[in-house]
Short mmCIF file of C-alpha atoms and ligand atoms in Angstrom, two decimals:
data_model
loop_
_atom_site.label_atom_id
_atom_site.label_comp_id
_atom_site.label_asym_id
_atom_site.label_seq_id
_atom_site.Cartn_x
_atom_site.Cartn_y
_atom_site.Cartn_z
CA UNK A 68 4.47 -8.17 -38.44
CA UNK A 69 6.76 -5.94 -36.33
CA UNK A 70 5.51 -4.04 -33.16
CA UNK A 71 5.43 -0.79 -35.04
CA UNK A 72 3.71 -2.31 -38.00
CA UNK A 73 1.40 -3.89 -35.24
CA UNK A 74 0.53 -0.86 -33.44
CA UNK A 75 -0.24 1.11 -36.53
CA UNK A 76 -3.01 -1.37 -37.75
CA UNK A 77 -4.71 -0.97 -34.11
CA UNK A 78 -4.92 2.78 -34.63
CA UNK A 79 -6.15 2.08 -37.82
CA UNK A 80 -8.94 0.15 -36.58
CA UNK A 81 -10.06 1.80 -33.76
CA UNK A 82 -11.97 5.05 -32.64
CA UNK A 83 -11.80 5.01 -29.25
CA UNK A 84 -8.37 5.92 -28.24
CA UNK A 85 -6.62 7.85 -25.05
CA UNK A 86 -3.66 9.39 -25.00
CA UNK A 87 -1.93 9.31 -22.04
CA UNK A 88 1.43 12.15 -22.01
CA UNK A 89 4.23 13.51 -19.64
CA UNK A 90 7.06 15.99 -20.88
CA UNK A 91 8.67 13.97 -23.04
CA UNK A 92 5.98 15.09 -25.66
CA UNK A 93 6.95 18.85 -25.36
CA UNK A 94 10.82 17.74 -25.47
CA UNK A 95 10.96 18.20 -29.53
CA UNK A 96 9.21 21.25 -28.90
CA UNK A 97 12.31 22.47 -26.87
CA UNK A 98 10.96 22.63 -23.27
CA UNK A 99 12.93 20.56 -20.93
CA UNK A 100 11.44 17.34 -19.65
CA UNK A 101 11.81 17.48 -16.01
CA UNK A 102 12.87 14.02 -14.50
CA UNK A 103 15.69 13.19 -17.55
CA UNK A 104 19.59 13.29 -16.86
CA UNK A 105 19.05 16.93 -19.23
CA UNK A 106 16.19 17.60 -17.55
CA UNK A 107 15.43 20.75 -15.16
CA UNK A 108 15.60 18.94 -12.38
CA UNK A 109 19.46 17.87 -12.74
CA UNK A 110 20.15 21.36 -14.33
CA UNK A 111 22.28 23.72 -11.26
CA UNK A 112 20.75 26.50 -11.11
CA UNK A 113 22.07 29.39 -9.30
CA UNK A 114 19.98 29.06 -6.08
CA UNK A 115 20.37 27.60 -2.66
CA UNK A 116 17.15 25.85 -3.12
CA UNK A 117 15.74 22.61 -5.03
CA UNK A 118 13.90 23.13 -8.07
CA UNK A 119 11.45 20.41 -6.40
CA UNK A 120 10.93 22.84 -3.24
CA UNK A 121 10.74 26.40 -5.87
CA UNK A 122 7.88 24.70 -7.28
CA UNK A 123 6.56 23.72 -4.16
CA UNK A 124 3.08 25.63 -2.23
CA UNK A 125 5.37 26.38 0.52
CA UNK A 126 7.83 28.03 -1.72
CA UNK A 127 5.11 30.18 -3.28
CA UNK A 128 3.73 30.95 0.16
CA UNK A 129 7.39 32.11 2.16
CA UNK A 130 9.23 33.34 -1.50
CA UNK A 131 6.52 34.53 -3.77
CA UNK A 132 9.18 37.36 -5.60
CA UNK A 133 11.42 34.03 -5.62
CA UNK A 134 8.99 31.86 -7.29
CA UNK A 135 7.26 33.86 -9.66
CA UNK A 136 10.95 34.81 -11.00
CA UNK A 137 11.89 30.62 -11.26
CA UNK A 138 8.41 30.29 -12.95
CA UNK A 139 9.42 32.90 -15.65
CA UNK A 140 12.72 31.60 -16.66
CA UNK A 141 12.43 28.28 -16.24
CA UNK A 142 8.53 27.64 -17.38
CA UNK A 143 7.30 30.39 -19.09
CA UNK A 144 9.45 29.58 -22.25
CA UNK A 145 8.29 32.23 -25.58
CA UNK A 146 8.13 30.98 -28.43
CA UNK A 147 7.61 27.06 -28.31
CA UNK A 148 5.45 25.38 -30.87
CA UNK A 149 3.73 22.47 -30.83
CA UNK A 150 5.82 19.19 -32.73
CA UNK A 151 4.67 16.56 -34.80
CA UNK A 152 2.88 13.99 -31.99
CA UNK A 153 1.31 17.22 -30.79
CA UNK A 154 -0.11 17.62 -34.22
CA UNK A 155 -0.77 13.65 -35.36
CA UNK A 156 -2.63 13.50 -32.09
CA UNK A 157 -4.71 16.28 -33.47
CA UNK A 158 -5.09 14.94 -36.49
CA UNK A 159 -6.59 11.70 -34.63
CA UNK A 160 -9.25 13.57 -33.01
CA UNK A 161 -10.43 15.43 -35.88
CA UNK A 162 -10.39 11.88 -37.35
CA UNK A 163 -13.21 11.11 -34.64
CA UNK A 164 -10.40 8.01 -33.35
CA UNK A 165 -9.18 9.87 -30.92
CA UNK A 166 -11.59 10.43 -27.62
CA UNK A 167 -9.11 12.46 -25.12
CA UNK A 168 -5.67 13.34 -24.17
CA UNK A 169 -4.71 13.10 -20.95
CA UNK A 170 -1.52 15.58 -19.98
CA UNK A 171 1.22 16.16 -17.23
CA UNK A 172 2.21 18.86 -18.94
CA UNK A 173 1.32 22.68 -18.17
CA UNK A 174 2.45 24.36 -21.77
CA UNK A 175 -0.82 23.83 -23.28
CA UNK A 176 0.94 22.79 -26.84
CA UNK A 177 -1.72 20.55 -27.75
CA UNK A 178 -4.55 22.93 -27.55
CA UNK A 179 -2.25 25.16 -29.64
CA UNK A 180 -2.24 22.13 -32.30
CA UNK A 181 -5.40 22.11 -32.29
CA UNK A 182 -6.76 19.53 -29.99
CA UNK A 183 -10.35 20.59 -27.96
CA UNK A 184 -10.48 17.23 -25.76
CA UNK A 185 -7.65 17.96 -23.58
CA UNK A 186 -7.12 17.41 -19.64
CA UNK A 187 -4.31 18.97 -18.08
CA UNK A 188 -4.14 17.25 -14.81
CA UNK A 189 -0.97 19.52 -13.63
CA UNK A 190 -2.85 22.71 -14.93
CA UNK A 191 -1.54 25.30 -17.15
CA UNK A 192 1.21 27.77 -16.97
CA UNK A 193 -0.97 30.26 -19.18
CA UNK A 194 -3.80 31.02 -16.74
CA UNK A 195 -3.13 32.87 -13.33
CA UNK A 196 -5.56 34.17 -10.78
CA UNK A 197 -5.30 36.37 -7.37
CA UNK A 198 -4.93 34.54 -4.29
CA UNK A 199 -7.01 36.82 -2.51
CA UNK A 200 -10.04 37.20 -4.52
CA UNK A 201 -9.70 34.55 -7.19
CA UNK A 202 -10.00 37.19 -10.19
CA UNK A 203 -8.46 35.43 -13.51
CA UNK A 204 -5.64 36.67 -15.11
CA UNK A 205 -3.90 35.92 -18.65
CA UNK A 206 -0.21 35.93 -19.68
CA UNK A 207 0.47 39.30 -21.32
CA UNK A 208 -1.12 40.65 -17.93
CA UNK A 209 1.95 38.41 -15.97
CA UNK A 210 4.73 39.25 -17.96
CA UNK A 211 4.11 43.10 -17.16
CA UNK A 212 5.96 42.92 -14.03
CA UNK A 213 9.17 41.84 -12.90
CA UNK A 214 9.07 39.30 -10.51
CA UNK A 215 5.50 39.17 -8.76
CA UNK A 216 2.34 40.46 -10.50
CA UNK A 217 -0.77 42.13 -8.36
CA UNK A 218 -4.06 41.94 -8.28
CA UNK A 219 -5.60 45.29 -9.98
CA UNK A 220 -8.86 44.48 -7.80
CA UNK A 221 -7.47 43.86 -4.37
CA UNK A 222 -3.60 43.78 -4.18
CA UNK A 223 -3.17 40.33 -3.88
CA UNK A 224 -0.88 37.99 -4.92
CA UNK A 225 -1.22 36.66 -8.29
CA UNK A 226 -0.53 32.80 -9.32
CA UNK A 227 -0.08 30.42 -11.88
CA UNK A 228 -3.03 28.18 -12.29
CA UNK A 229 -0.47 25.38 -12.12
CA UNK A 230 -0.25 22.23 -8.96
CA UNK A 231 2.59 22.80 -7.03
CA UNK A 232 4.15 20.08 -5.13
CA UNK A 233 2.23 19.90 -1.96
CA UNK A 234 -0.87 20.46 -3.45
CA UNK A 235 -4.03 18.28 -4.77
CA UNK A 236 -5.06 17.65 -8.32
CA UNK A 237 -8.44 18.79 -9.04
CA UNK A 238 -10.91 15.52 -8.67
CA UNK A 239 -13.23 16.51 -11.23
CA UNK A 240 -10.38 16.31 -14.01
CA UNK A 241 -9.22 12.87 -12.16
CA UNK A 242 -12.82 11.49 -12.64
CA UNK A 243 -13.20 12.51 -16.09
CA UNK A 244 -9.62 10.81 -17.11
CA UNK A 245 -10.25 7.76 -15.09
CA UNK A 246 -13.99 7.33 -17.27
CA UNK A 247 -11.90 8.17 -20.13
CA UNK A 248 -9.28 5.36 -19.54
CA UNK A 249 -11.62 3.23 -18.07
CA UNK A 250 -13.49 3.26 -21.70
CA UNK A 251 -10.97 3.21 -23.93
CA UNK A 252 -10.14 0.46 -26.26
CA UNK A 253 -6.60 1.63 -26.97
CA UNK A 254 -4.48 3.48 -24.80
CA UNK A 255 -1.58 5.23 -25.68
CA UNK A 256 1.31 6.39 -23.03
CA UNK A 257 3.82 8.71 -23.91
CA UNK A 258 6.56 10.38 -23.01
CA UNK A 259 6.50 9.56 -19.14
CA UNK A 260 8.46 7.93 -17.02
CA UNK A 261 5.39 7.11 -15.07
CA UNK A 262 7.16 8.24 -11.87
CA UNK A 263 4.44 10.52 -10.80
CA UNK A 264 1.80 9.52 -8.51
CA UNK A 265 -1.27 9.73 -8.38
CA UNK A 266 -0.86 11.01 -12.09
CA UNK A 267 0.45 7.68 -12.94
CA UNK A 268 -2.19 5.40 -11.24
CA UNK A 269 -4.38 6.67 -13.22
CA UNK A 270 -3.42 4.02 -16.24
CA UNK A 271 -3.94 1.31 -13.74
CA UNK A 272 -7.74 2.43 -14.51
CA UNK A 273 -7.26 0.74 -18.21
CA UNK A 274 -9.43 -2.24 -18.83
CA UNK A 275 -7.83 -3.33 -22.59
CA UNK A 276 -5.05 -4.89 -24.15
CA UNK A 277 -3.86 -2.90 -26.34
CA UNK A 278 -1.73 -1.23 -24.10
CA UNK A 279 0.55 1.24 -25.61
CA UNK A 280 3.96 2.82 -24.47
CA UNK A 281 6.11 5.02 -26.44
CA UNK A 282 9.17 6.25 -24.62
CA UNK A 283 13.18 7.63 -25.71
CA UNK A 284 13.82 5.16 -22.36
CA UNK A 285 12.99 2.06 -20.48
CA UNK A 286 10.52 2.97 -17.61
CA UNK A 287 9.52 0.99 -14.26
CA UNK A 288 6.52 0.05 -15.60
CA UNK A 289 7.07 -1.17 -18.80
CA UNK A 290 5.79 -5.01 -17.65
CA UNK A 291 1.90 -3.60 -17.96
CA UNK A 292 2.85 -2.47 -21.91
CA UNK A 293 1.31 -5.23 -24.96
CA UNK A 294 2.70 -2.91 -26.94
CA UNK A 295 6.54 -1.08 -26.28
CA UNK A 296 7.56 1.34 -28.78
CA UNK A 297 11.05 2.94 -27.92
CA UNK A 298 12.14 6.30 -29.68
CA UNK A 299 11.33 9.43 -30.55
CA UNK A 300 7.91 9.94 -29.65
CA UNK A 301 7.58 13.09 -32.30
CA UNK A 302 8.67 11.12 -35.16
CA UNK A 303 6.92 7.70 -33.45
CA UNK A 304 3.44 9.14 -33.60
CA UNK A 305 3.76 11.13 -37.25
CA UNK A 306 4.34 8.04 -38.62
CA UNK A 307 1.90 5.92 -37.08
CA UNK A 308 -0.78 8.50 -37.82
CA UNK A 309 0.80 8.89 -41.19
CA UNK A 310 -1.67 7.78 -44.14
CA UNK A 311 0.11 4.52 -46.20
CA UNK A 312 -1.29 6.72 -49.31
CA UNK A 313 0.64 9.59 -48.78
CA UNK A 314 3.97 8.09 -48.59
ZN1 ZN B 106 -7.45 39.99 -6.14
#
């Protein structure tokens, strides 16, 4: 039996999977995975900073006009829809097989495909709130001004509910993905180079052996894989979620 063939029984046979993603996921969907040769992080851009330091807490603090506008056109992308893994991991859950995902990504596209088990460990670049006073604010409020929005409360500064470099992940969503990963049978990575820390430690949490890692390229740490599928992870994941009786 070939790896694919392989991998496709074990999701067959089990209900207790995690999903494990980075941007590669949203890629079909158009947004630009960060950390790729195409990516927005080898992409010139007409500033004399990094995009590593404009999405930086110090950037936010000393620039906030400056960041809000490199949030909007680089982030805030209108109009992206979910692809097909976002959907076939849907599709798992609602199948009861499926126990979490676990994301790096901030475009909440799998809770717009319908998932309700979702953990966004970066945050999400549709929530904001005031600096000052912590009132929450949504998208349509955001997009009403230029560069940066204000608080109608107190005047403050209003920012994405997003974790800049510089700044901690929230522990409570770290705990809950490490019981998750901790308890799962299979694990699925996706779509990560697995470059991030402490994101990336978190798989090191994984007890199983049924390990496995969908990626369009080789990554570091593709020696803790049992199973390495290589590809587009859209079209990977339709078709290993695909029912044999459709066909
Ligand atoms: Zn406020």
């Amino acid at each position: 039996m070939n790896t694919f063939d392989q991998v496709k029984e074990i999701i067959k046979n089990s209900n207790n999977i995690v999903f494990f993603g980075g941007a590669g996921v949203s890629t079909a969907s158009g947004l630009p995975d960060f950390r790729s040769a195409t990516g927005l992080y080898n992409r010139k851009n007409n500033s004399a900073y990094s995009p590593e330091y404009m999405l930086s807490h110090e950037f936010l603090i000393n620039h906030p006009d400056e960041f809000m506008k490199y949030i909007k056109e680089n982030l805030m992308v209108d109009g992206i829809k979910p692809n097909a893994c976002h959907y076939a991991l849907s599709k798992l859950e609602k199948m009861g097989k499926l126990k979490g995902i676990i994301t790096q990504n901030i475009d909440s596209l799998h809770q717009d495909a319908g998932s309700k088990n979702v953990i966004e460990l970066h945050g999400n670049i549709k929530d904001y709130y005031c600096m000052n006073c912590g009132k929450n604010f949504d998208l349509d409020y955001i997009k009403k001004y230029e560069d940066i929005a204000i608080c109608d409360k107190c005047g403050g500064i209003i920012r994405p509910d997003v974790v800049l470099y510089g700044e901690g992940l929230n522990q409570d969503n770290i705990s809950y993905a490490i019981n998750l990963i901790a308890r799962a049978d299979v694990l699925i990575i996706g779509g990560t180079s697995l470059a991030v820390y402490p994101a990336a430690g978190l798989i090191d949490f994984y007890r199983g052996n049924k390990l496995i890692l969908i990626n369009m390229e080789a990554t570091s740490r593709d020696n803790i894989a049992n199973y390495i599928l290589q590809g587009d992870i859209s079209k990977i994941m339709e078709k290993l979620v695909e029912d044999d009786d459709e066909k």
